[in-house]
Coordinates of C-alpha atoms in Angstrom, one line a residue:
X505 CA -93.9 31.5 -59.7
X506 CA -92.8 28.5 -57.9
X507 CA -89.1 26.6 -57.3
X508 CA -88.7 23.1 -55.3
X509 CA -85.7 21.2 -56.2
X510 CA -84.9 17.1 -54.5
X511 CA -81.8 14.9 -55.5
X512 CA -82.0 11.4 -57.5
X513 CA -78.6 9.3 -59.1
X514 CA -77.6 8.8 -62.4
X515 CA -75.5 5.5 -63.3
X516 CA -72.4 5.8 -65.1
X517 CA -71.7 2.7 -65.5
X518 CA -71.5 1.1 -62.2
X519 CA -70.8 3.9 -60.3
X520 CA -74.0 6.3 -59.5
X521 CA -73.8 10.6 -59.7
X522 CA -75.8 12.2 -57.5
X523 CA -78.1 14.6 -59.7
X524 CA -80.8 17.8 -58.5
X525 CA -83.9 17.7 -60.1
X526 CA -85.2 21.6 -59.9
X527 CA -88.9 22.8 -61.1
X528 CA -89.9 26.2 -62.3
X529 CA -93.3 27.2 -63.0
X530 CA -93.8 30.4 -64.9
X531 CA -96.7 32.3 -66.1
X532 CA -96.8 31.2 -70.4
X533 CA -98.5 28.9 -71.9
X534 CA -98.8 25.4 -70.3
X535 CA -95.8 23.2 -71.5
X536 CA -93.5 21.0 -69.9
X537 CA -89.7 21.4 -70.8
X538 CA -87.0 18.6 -69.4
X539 CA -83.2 19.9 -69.8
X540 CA -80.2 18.2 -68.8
X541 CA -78.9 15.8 -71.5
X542 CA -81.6 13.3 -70.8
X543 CA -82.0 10.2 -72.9
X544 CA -84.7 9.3 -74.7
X545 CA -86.3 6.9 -72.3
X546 CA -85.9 10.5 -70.4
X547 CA -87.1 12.5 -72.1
X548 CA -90.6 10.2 -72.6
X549 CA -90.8 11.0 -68.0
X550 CA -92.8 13.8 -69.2
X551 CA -95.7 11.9 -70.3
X552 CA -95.6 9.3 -67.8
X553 CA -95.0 11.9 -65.0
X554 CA -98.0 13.9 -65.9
X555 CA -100.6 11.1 -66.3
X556 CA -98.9 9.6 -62.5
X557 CA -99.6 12.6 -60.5
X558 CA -103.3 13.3 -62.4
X559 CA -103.9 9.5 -61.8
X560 CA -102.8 10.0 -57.9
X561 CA -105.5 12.5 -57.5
X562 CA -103.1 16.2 -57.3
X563 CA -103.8 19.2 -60.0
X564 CA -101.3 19.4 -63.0
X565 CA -100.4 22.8 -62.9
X566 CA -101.0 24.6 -66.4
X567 CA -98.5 27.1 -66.4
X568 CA -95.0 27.0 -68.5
X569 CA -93.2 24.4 -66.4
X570 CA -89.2 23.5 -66.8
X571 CA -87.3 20.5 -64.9
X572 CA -83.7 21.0 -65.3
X573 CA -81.3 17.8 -64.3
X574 CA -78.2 19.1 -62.9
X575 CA -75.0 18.7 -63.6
X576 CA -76.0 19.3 -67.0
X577 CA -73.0 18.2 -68.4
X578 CA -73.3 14.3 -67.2
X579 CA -75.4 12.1 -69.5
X580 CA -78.7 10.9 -67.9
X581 CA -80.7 7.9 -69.2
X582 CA -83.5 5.5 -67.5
X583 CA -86.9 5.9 -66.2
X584 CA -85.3 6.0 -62.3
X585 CA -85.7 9.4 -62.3
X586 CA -89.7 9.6 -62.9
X587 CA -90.0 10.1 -58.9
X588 CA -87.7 12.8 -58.2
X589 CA -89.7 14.8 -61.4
X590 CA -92.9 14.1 -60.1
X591 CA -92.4 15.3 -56.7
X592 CA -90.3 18.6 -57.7
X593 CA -93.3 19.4 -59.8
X594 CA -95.8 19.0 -56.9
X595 CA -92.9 21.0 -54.8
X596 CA -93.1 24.0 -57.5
X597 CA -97.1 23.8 -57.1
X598 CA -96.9 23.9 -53.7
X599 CA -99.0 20.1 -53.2
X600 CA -95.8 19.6 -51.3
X601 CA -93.8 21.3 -48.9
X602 CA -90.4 22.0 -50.6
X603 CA -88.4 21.9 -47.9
X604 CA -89.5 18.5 -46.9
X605 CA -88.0 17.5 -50.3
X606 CA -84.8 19.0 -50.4
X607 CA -82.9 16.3 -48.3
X608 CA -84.8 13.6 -50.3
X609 CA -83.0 10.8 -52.4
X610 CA -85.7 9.8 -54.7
X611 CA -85.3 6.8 -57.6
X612 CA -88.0 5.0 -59.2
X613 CA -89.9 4.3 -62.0
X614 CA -93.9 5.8 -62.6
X615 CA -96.5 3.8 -64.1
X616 CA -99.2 5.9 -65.7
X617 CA -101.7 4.7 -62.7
X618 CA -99.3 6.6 -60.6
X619 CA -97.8 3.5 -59.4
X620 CA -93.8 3.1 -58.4
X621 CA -91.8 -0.2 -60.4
X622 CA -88.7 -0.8 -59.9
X623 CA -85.5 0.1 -61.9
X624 CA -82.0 -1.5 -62.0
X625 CA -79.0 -0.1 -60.2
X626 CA -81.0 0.8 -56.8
X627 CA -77.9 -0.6 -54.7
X628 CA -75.0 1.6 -56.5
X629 CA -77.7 4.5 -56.4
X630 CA -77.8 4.5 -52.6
X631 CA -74.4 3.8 -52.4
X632 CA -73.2 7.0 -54.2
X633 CA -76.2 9.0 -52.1
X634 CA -74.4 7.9 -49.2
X635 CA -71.2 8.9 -50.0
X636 CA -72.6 12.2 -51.0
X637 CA -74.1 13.3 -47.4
X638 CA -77.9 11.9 -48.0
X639 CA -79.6 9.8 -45.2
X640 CA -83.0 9.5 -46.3
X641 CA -83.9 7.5 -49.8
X642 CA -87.1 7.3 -51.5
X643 CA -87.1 3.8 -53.3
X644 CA -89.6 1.4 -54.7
X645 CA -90.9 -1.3 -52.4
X646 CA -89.9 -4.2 -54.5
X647 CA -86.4 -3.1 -53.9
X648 CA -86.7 -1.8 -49.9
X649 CA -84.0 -4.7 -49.7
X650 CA -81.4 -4.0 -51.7
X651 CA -81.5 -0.6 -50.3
X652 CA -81.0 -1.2 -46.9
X653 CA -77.9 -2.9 -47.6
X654 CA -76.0 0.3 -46.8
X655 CA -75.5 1.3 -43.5
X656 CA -76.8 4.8 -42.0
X657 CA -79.5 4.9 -44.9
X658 CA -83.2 5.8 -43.6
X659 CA -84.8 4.0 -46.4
X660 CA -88.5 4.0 -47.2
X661 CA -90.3 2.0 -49.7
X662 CA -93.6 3.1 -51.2
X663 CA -96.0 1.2 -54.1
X664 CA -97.4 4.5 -55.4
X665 CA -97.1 8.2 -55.6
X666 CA -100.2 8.8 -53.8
X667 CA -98.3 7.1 -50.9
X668 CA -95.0 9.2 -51.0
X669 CA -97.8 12.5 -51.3
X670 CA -99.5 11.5 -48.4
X671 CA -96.6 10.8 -46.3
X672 CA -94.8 14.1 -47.4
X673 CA -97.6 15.8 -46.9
X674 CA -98.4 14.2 -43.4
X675 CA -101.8 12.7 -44.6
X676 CA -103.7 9.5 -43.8
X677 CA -101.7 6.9 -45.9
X678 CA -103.7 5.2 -48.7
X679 CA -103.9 1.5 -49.4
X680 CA -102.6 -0.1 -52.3
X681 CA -103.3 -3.8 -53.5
X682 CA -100.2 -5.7 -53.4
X683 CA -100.1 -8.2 -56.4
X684 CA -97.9 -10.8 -54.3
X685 CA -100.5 -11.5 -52.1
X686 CA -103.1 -12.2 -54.3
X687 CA -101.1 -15.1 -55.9
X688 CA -101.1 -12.9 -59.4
X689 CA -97.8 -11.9 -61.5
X690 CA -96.2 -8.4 -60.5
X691 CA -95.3 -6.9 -63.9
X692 CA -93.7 -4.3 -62.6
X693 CA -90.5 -7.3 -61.5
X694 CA -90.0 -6.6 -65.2
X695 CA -87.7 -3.6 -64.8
X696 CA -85.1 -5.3 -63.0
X697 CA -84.2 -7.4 -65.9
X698 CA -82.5 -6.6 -68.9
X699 CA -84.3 -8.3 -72.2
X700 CA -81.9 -10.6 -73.4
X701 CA -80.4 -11.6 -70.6
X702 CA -81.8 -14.3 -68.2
X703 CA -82.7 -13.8 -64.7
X704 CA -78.9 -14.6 -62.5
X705 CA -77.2 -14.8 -65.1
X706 CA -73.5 -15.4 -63.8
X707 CA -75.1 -16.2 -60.5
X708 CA -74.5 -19.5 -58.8
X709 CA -78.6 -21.0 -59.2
X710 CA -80.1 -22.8 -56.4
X711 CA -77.9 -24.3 -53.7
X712 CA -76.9 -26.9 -56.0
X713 CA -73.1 -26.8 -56.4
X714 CA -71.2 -29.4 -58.4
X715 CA -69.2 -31.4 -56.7
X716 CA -65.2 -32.5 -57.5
X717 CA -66.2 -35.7 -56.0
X718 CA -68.0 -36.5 -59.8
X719 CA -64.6 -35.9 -61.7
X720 CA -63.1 -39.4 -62.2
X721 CA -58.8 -39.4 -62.0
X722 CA -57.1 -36.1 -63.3
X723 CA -55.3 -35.9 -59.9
X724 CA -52.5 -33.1 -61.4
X725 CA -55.4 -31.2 -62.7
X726 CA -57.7 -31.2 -59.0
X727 CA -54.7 -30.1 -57.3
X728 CA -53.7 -27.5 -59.9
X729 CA -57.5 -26.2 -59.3
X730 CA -57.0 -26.1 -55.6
X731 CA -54.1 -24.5 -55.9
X732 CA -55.8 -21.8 -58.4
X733 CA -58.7 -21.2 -56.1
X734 CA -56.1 -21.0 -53.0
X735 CA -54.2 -18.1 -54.7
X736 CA -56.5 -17.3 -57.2
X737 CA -54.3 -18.1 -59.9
X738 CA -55.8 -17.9 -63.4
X739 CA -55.4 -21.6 -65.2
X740 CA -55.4 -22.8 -68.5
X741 CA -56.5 -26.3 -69.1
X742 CA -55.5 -28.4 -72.3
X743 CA -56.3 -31.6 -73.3
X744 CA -58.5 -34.0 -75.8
X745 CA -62.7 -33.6 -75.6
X746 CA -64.0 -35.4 -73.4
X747 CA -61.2 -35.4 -71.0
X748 CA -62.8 -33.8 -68.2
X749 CA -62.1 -29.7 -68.6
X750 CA -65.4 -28.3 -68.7
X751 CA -66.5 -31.0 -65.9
X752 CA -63.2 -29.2 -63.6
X753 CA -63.7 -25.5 -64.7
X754 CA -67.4 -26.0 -63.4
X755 CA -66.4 -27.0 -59.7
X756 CA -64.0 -24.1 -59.6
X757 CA -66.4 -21.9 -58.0
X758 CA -67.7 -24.1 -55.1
X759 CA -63.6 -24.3 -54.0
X760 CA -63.9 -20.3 -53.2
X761 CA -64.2 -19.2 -50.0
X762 CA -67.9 -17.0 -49.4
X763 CA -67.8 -13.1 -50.3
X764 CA -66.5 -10.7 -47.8
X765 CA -69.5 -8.2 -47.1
X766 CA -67.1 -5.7 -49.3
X767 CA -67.3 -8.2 -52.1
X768 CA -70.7 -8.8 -51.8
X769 CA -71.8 -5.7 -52.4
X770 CA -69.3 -4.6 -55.9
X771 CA -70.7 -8.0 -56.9
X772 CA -74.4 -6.9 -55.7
X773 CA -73.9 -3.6 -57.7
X774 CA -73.0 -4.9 -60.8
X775 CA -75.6 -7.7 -61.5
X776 CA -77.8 -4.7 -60.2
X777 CA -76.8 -2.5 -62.9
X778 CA -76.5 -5.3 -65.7
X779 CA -80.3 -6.4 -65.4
X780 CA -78.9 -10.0 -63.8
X781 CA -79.7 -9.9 -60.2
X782 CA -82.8 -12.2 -59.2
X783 CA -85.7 -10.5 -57.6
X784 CA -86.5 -11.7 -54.1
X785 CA -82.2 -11.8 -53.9
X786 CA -80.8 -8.6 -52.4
X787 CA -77.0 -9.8 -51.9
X788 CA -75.1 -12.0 -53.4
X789 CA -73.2 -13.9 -51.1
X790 CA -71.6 -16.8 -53.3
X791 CA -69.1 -16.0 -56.0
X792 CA -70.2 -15.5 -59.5
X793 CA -69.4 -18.2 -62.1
X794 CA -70.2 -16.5 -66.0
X795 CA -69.1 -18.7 -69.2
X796 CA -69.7 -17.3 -72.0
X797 CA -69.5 -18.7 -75.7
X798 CA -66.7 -18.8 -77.5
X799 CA -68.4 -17.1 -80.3
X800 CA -68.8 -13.7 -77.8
X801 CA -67.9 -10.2 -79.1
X802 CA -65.4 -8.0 -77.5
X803 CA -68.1 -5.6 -76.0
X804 CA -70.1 -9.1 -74.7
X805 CA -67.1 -9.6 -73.1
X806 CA -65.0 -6.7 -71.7
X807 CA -68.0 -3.9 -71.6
X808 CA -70.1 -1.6 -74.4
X809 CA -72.8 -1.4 -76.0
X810 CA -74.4 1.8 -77.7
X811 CA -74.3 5.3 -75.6
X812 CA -72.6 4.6 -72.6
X813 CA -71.2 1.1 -72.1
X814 CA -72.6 -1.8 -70.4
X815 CA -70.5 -4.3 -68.0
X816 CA -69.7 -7.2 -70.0
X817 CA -69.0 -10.8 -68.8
X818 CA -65.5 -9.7 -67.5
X819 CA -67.6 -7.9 -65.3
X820 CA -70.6 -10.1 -64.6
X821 CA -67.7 -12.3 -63.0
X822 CA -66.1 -9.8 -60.7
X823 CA -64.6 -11.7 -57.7
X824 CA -66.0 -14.9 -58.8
X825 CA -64.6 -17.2 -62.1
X826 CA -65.0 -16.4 -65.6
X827 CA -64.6 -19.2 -67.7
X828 CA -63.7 -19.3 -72.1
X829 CA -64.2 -22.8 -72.7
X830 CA -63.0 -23.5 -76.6
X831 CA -60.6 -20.7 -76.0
X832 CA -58.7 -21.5 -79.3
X833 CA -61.9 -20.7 -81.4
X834 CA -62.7 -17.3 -79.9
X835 CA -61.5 -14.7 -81.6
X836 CA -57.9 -13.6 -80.5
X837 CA -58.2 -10.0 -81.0
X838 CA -61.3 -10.6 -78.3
X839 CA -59.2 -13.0 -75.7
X840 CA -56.5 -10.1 -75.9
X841 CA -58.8 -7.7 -74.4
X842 CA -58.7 -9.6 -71.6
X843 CA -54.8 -9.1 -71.1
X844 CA -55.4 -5.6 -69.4
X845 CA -58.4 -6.7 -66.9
X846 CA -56.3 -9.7 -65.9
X847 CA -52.8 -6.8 -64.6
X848 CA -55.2 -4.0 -63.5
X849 CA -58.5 -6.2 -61.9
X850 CA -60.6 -3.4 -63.6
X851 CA -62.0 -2.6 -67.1
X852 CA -61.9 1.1 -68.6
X853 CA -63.9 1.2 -71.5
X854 CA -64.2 4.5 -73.9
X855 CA -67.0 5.5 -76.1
X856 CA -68.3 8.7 -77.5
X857 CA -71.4 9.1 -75.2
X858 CA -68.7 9.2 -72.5
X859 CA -66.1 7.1 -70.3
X860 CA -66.5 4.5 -67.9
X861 CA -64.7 2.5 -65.0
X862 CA -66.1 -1.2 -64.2
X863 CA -65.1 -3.6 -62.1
X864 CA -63.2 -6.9 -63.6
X865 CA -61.1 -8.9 -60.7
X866 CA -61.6 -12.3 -61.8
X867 CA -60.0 -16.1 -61.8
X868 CA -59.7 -16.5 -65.5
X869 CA -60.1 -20.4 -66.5
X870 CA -59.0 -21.2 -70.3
X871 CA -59.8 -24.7 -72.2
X872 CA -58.5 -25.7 -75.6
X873 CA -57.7 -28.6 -77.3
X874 CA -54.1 -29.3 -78.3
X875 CA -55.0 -28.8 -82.3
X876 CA -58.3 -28.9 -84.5
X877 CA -59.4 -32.4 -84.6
X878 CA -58.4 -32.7 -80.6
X879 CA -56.5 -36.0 -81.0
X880 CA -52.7 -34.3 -81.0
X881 CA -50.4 -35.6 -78.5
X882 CA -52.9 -38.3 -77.3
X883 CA -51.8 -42.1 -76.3
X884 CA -54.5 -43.4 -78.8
X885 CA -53.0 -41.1 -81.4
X886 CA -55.3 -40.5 -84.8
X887 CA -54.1 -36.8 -85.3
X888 CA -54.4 -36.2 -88.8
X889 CA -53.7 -32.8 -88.7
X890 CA -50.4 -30.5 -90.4
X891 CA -48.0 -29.5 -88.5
X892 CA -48.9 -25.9 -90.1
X893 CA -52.6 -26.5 -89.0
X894 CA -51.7 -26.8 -85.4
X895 CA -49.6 -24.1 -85.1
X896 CA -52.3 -21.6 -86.3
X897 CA -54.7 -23.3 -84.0
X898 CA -52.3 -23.0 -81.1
X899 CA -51.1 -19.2 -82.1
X900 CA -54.8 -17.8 -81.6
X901 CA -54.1 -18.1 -77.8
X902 CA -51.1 -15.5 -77.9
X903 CA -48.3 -14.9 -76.1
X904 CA -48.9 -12.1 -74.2
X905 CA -52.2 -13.9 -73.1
X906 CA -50.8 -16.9 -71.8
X907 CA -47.8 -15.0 -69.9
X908 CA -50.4 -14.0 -67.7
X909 CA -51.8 -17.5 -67.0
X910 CA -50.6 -18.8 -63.8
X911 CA -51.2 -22.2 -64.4
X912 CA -51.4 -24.8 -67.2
X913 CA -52.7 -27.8 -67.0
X914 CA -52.6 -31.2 -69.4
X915 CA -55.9 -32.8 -69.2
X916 CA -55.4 -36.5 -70.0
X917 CA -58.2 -38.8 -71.5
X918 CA -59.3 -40.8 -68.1
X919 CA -58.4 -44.7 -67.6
X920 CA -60.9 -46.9 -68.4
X921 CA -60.1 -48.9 -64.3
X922 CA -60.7 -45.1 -63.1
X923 CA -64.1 -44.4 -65.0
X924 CA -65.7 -47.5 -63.7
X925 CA -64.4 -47.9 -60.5
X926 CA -67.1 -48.1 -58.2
X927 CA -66.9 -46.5 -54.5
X928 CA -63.5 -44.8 -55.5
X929 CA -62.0 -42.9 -52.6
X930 CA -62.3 -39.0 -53.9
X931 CA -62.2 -35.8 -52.5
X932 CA -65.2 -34.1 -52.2
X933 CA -65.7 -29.9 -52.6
X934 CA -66.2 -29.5 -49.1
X935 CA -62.9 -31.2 -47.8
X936 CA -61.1 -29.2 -50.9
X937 CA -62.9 -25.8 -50.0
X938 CA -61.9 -26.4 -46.4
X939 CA -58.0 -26.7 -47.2
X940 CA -58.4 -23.6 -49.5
X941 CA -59.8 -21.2 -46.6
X942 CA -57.0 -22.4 -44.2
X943 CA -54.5 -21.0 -47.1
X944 CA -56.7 -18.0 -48.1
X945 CA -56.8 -17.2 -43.8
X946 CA -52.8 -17.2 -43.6
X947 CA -52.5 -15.3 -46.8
X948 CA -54.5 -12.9 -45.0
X949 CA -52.9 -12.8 -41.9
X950 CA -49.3 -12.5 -43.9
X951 CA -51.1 -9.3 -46.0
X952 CA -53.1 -8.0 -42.5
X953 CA -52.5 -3.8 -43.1
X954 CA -51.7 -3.9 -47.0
X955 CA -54.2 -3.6 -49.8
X956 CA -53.9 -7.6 -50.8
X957 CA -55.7 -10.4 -49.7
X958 CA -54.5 -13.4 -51.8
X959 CA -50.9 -14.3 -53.4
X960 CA -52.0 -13.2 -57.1
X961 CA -52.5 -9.3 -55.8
X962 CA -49.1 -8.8 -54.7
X963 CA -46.4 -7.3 -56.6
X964 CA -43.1 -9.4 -57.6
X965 CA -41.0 -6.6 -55.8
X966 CA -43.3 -7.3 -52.9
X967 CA -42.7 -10.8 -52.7
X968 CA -39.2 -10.4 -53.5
X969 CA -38.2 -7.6 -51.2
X970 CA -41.1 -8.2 -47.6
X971 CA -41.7 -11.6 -48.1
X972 CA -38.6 -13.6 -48.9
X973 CA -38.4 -17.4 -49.9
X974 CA -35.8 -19.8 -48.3
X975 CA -32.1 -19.4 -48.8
X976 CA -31.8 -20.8 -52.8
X977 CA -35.6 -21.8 -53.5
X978 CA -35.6 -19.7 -56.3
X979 CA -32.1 -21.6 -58.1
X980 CA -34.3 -22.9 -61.0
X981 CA -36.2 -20.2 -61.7
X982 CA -33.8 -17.9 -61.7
X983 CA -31.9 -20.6 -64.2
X984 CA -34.8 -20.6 -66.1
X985 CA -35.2 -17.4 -66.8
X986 CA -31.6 -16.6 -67.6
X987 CA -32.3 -19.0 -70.5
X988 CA -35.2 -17.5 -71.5
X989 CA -37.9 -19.9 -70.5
X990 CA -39.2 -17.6 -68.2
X991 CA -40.3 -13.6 -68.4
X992 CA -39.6 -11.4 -65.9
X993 CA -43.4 -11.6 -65.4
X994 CA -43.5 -15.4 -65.1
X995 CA -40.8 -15.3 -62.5
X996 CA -43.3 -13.3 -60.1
X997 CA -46.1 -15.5 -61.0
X998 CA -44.2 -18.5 -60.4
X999 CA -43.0 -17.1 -57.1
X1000 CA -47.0 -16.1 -56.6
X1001 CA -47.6 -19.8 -56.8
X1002 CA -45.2 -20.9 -54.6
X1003 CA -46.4 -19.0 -51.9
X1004 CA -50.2 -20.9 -52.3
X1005 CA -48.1 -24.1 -52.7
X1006 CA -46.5 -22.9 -49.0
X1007 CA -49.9 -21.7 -47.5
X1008 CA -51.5 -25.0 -48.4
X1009 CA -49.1 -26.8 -46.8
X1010 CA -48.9 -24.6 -44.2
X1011 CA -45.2 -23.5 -44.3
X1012 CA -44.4 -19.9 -42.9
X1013 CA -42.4 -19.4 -46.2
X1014 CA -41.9 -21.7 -49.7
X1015 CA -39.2 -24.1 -50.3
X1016 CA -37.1 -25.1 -53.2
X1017 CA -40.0 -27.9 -53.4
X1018 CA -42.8 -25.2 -53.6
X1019 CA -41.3 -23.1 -56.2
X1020 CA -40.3 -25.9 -58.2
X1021 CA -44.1 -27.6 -58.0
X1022 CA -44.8 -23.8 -59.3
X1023 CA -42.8 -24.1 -62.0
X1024 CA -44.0 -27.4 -63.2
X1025 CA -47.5 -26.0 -63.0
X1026 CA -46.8 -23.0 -65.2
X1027 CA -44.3 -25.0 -67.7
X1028 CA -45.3 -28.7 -67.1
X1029 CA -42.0 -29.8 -66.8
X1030 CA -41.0 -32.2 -63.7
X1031 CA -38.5 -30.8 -61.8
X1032 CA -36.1 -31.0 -58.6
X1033 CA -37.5 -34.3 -56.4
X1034 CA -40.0 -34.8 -57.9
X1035 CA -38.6 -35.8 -61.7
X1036 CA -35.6 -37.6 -60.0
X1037 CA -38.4 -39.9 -58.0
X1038 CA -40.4 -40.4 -61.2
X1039 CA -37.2 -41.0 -63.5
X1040 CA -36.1 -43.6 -60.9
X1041 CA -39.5 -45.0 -60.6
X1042 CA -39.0 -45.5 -64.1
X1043 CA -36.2 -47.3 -64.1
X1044 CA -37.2 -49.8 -61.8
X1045 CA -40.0 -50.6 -63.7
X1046 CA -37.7 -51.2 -67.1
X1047 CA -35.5 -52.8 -65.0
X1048 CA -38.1 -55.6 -63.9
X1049 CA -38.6 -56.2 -67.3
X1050 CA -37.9 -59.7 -69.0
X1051 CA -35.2 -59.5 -72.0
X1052 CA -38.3 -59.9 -74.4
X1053 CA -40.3 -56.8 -72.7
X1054 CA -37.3 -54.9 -72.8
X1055 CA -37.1 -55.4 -76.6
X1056 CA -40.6 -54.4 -77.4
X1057 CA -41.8 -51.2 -78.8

């Protein structure tokens, strides 16, 4: 009779439970029993584990074995745990010491040549081993570097099981080929990707970044984005096709400021877990960018999947942008599911097979055209469409939704003098990205010893109560929520904005200009200074008119 027992992780969605793999070997008739509520990809370990360790060289014992996964109550699924098996078995057999695997953290895949491939999820794995008390981890050697990304791990890499014996067992070490050298594929790269899904997905690719220097006028709508990328105020662009609101949505992401080392590695762990993250690219240092098409489903988007759900695009963007361009055709009941991620900055998403918690703080950007040809509202005009017609088309981006949208933008059709100017005099993302980590730096030093870190993460009694605006900023909102123009909600999003308005132009505390520049971004009406400038403006133009201008249409 022989016992050995060693520890491996099981994902629950993005967040890893640290399992014990025991062996038994009884007298009885060979067979091999797995228990635990494994999975059928699980379940098929006890084929590939016995060919692996034959292949490698050690005995198979043939005696009544049983490898029990415990907690037995937590659902277990992948091939990650094919390691820990294989060397509990040669624990129980006594080819191994058992008490040199007791302390182990073993995850990996077996080939049936005994070698170790890679599996997904290695960097929440470790993570959750380190929390529980482990210091040593057993991984594959493809993925030695995302590892070692947390601190006070001992983390050894290994290409086969005939390596991890020998070392165990304190024997010569054997050579293995290693296919990167001899210029050939390595097919064992194919378990860190999900089929389906393409290799960085929601990953920024190359160091190309697009640059706000390409977009041609829409001054309101590259201040509105600096302003959402300061705060991280979710914005919702509107305008004819063609205008320019994909072209501003895609040089959102080179505005943000780099991820924290915190950030990088939720964002690390859940392109790990998702099948997304490029091999060869441990950490992911630049914020995510995901836009998915408007035709997704809810569980593309929020999480799910069968069994035990899956992080979903909400996800995939965690800490970086997430963009719904055609928001007005996407299904409404699906854009509403994103009305809880955007309060909470997390998705909870319940299934049968279990229950699971995933990460989902995003800047949400929203395009839409004013009705279903495009054309409504335009200076060209052409709008052929009911009144009745735009309504709908409008409605599918509901209430509710929208009261959580920070900003909204009108996109106008660019001038003609604007589009071929040549040499124009534009910002470029550099200078704009600059500006928005000065703001993003004193937002931090105002929050320094609370759980925020930008203007959008603090509560309205926060902002209301600590940090107080000057003596009668807030007249106009407060007016405009007495007449109902406002929610209670809008009033702290508008006094959210007027603190990124302040930080960019680096005033200890917002003005009655700043929270009236906030409330024209969220309503898109003129106010305070600014309409009076414009509305005189105005008039001195008509005023400069001859009698026959003046009686034009």
């Amino acid at each position: 009779m022989g016992f050995a027992r060693t520890c491996s992780v099981a994902l629950v969605g993005v967040e890893g439970v640290v399992v014990e793999v025991q062996a038994d070997l009884e007298p009885g008739v060979a067979a091999f029993t797995l228990v635990g509520l494994p999975d059928k990809s699980l379940i098929e370990s006890r084929e590939r584990v016995r060919a692996a360790v034959v292949n490698s060289g050690a005995e198979w014992p043939q005696k009544k074995l049983t490898v029990g996964l415990s907690p037995a109550s937590v659902p277990k699924g992948g091939s990650g745990f094919d390691l820990a098996v294989a060397c509990a078995v040669l624990g129980a057999a006594e080819r191994l010491d058992p008490r040199e695997l007791t302390d182990l953290m073993m995850i990996g895949e077996l080939g049936l040549d005994g070698r170790v491939r890679p599996v997904r999820g290695v960097l929440p794995a470790v993570l959750a081993a380190a929390d529980a008390g482990y210091r040593q981890v057993v991984v594959p050697e493809q993925t030695v570097a995302e590892a070692s990304l947390v601190p006070g791990i001992s983390v050894l890499g290994v290409r086969s099981l005939r390596q991890l014996i020998a070392v165990l067992a304190d024997e010569p070490v054997p050579e293995e080929e290693d296919p990167r050298e001899e210029g050939r594929p390595d097919p064992s790269l194919a378990g860190l990707v999900v089929p389906g899904t393409s290799v960085g997905a929601g990953l920024p690719s190359g160091d190309h970044t697009p640059d706000l220097a390409d977009v041609a006028g829409q001054h309101s709508a590259r201040r509105a984005l600096e302003v959402a990328a300061a705060g991280r105020h979710h914005i919702f662009f509107k305008g004819p096709p063609g205008a320019g609101k994909t072209m501003l949505a895609e040089r959102l992401p080179g505005l943000l400021p780099p991820l924290s080392p915190k950030e990088s590695l939720e964002v690390t762990a859940v392109h790990s877990v998702a099948g997304t993250l490029p091999p060869g690219q441990p950490l992911v240092h630049r914020p995510p960018y995901c836009a998915p098409h408007h035709s997704a489903t809810m569980a593309s988007l929020v999480g799910g999947g069968t069994g035990l759900p899956r992080p979903g695009a909400v996800s995939l963007a965690h800490h970086g942008v997430l963009f719904v361009d055609e928001a007005a055709e996407c299904s409404p009941r699906v854009l509403d599911a994103l009305r809880q991620p955007l309060e909470s900055g997390h998705v909870v998403v319940a299934r049968a097979a279990g229950m699971m918690r995933m990460p989902a703080r995003i800047l949400l950007a929203l395009a839409a055209n004013p009705c279903p040809c495009g054309r409504h509202g335009t200076t060209s005009g052409g709008c052929e469409c009911r009144p009745s017609s735009i309504r709908r088309y409008r409605a599918r981006l509901s209430g509710p939704l929208m009261d959580r949208v920070d900003l909204r933008i009108a996109v106008e059709p660019v001038a003609r003098a604007e589009l071929v100017a040549l040499g124009r005099d534009t910002e470029t993302t550099a200078a704009v990205a600059e500006r928005v980590r000065t703001a993003r730096e004193r937002a931090a030093a105002r929050f320094a010893g609370t759980p925020w870190h930008t203007n959008s993460e603090v509560p309205g009694h926060e902002l209301r109560t600590r940090w107080q605006v000057h003596p009668g900023a807030l007249a106009q909102a407060e007016r405009d929520l007495e007449c109902g123009l406002l929610t209670a909600r809008g009033l702290d999003r508008v006094l959210r904005v007027a603190w990124t308005a302040a930080d960019l132009a680096g005033r200890d505390r917002p003005t009655k200009e700043d929270v009236n520049r906030a409330l024209e971004l969220r309503t898109g009406v003129r106010r305070g200074a600014r309409a009076a400038a414009e509305g005189g403006k105005h008039q001195e133009t008509a005023t400069a008119r001859s009698p026959h201008q003046q009686g034009q249409p």
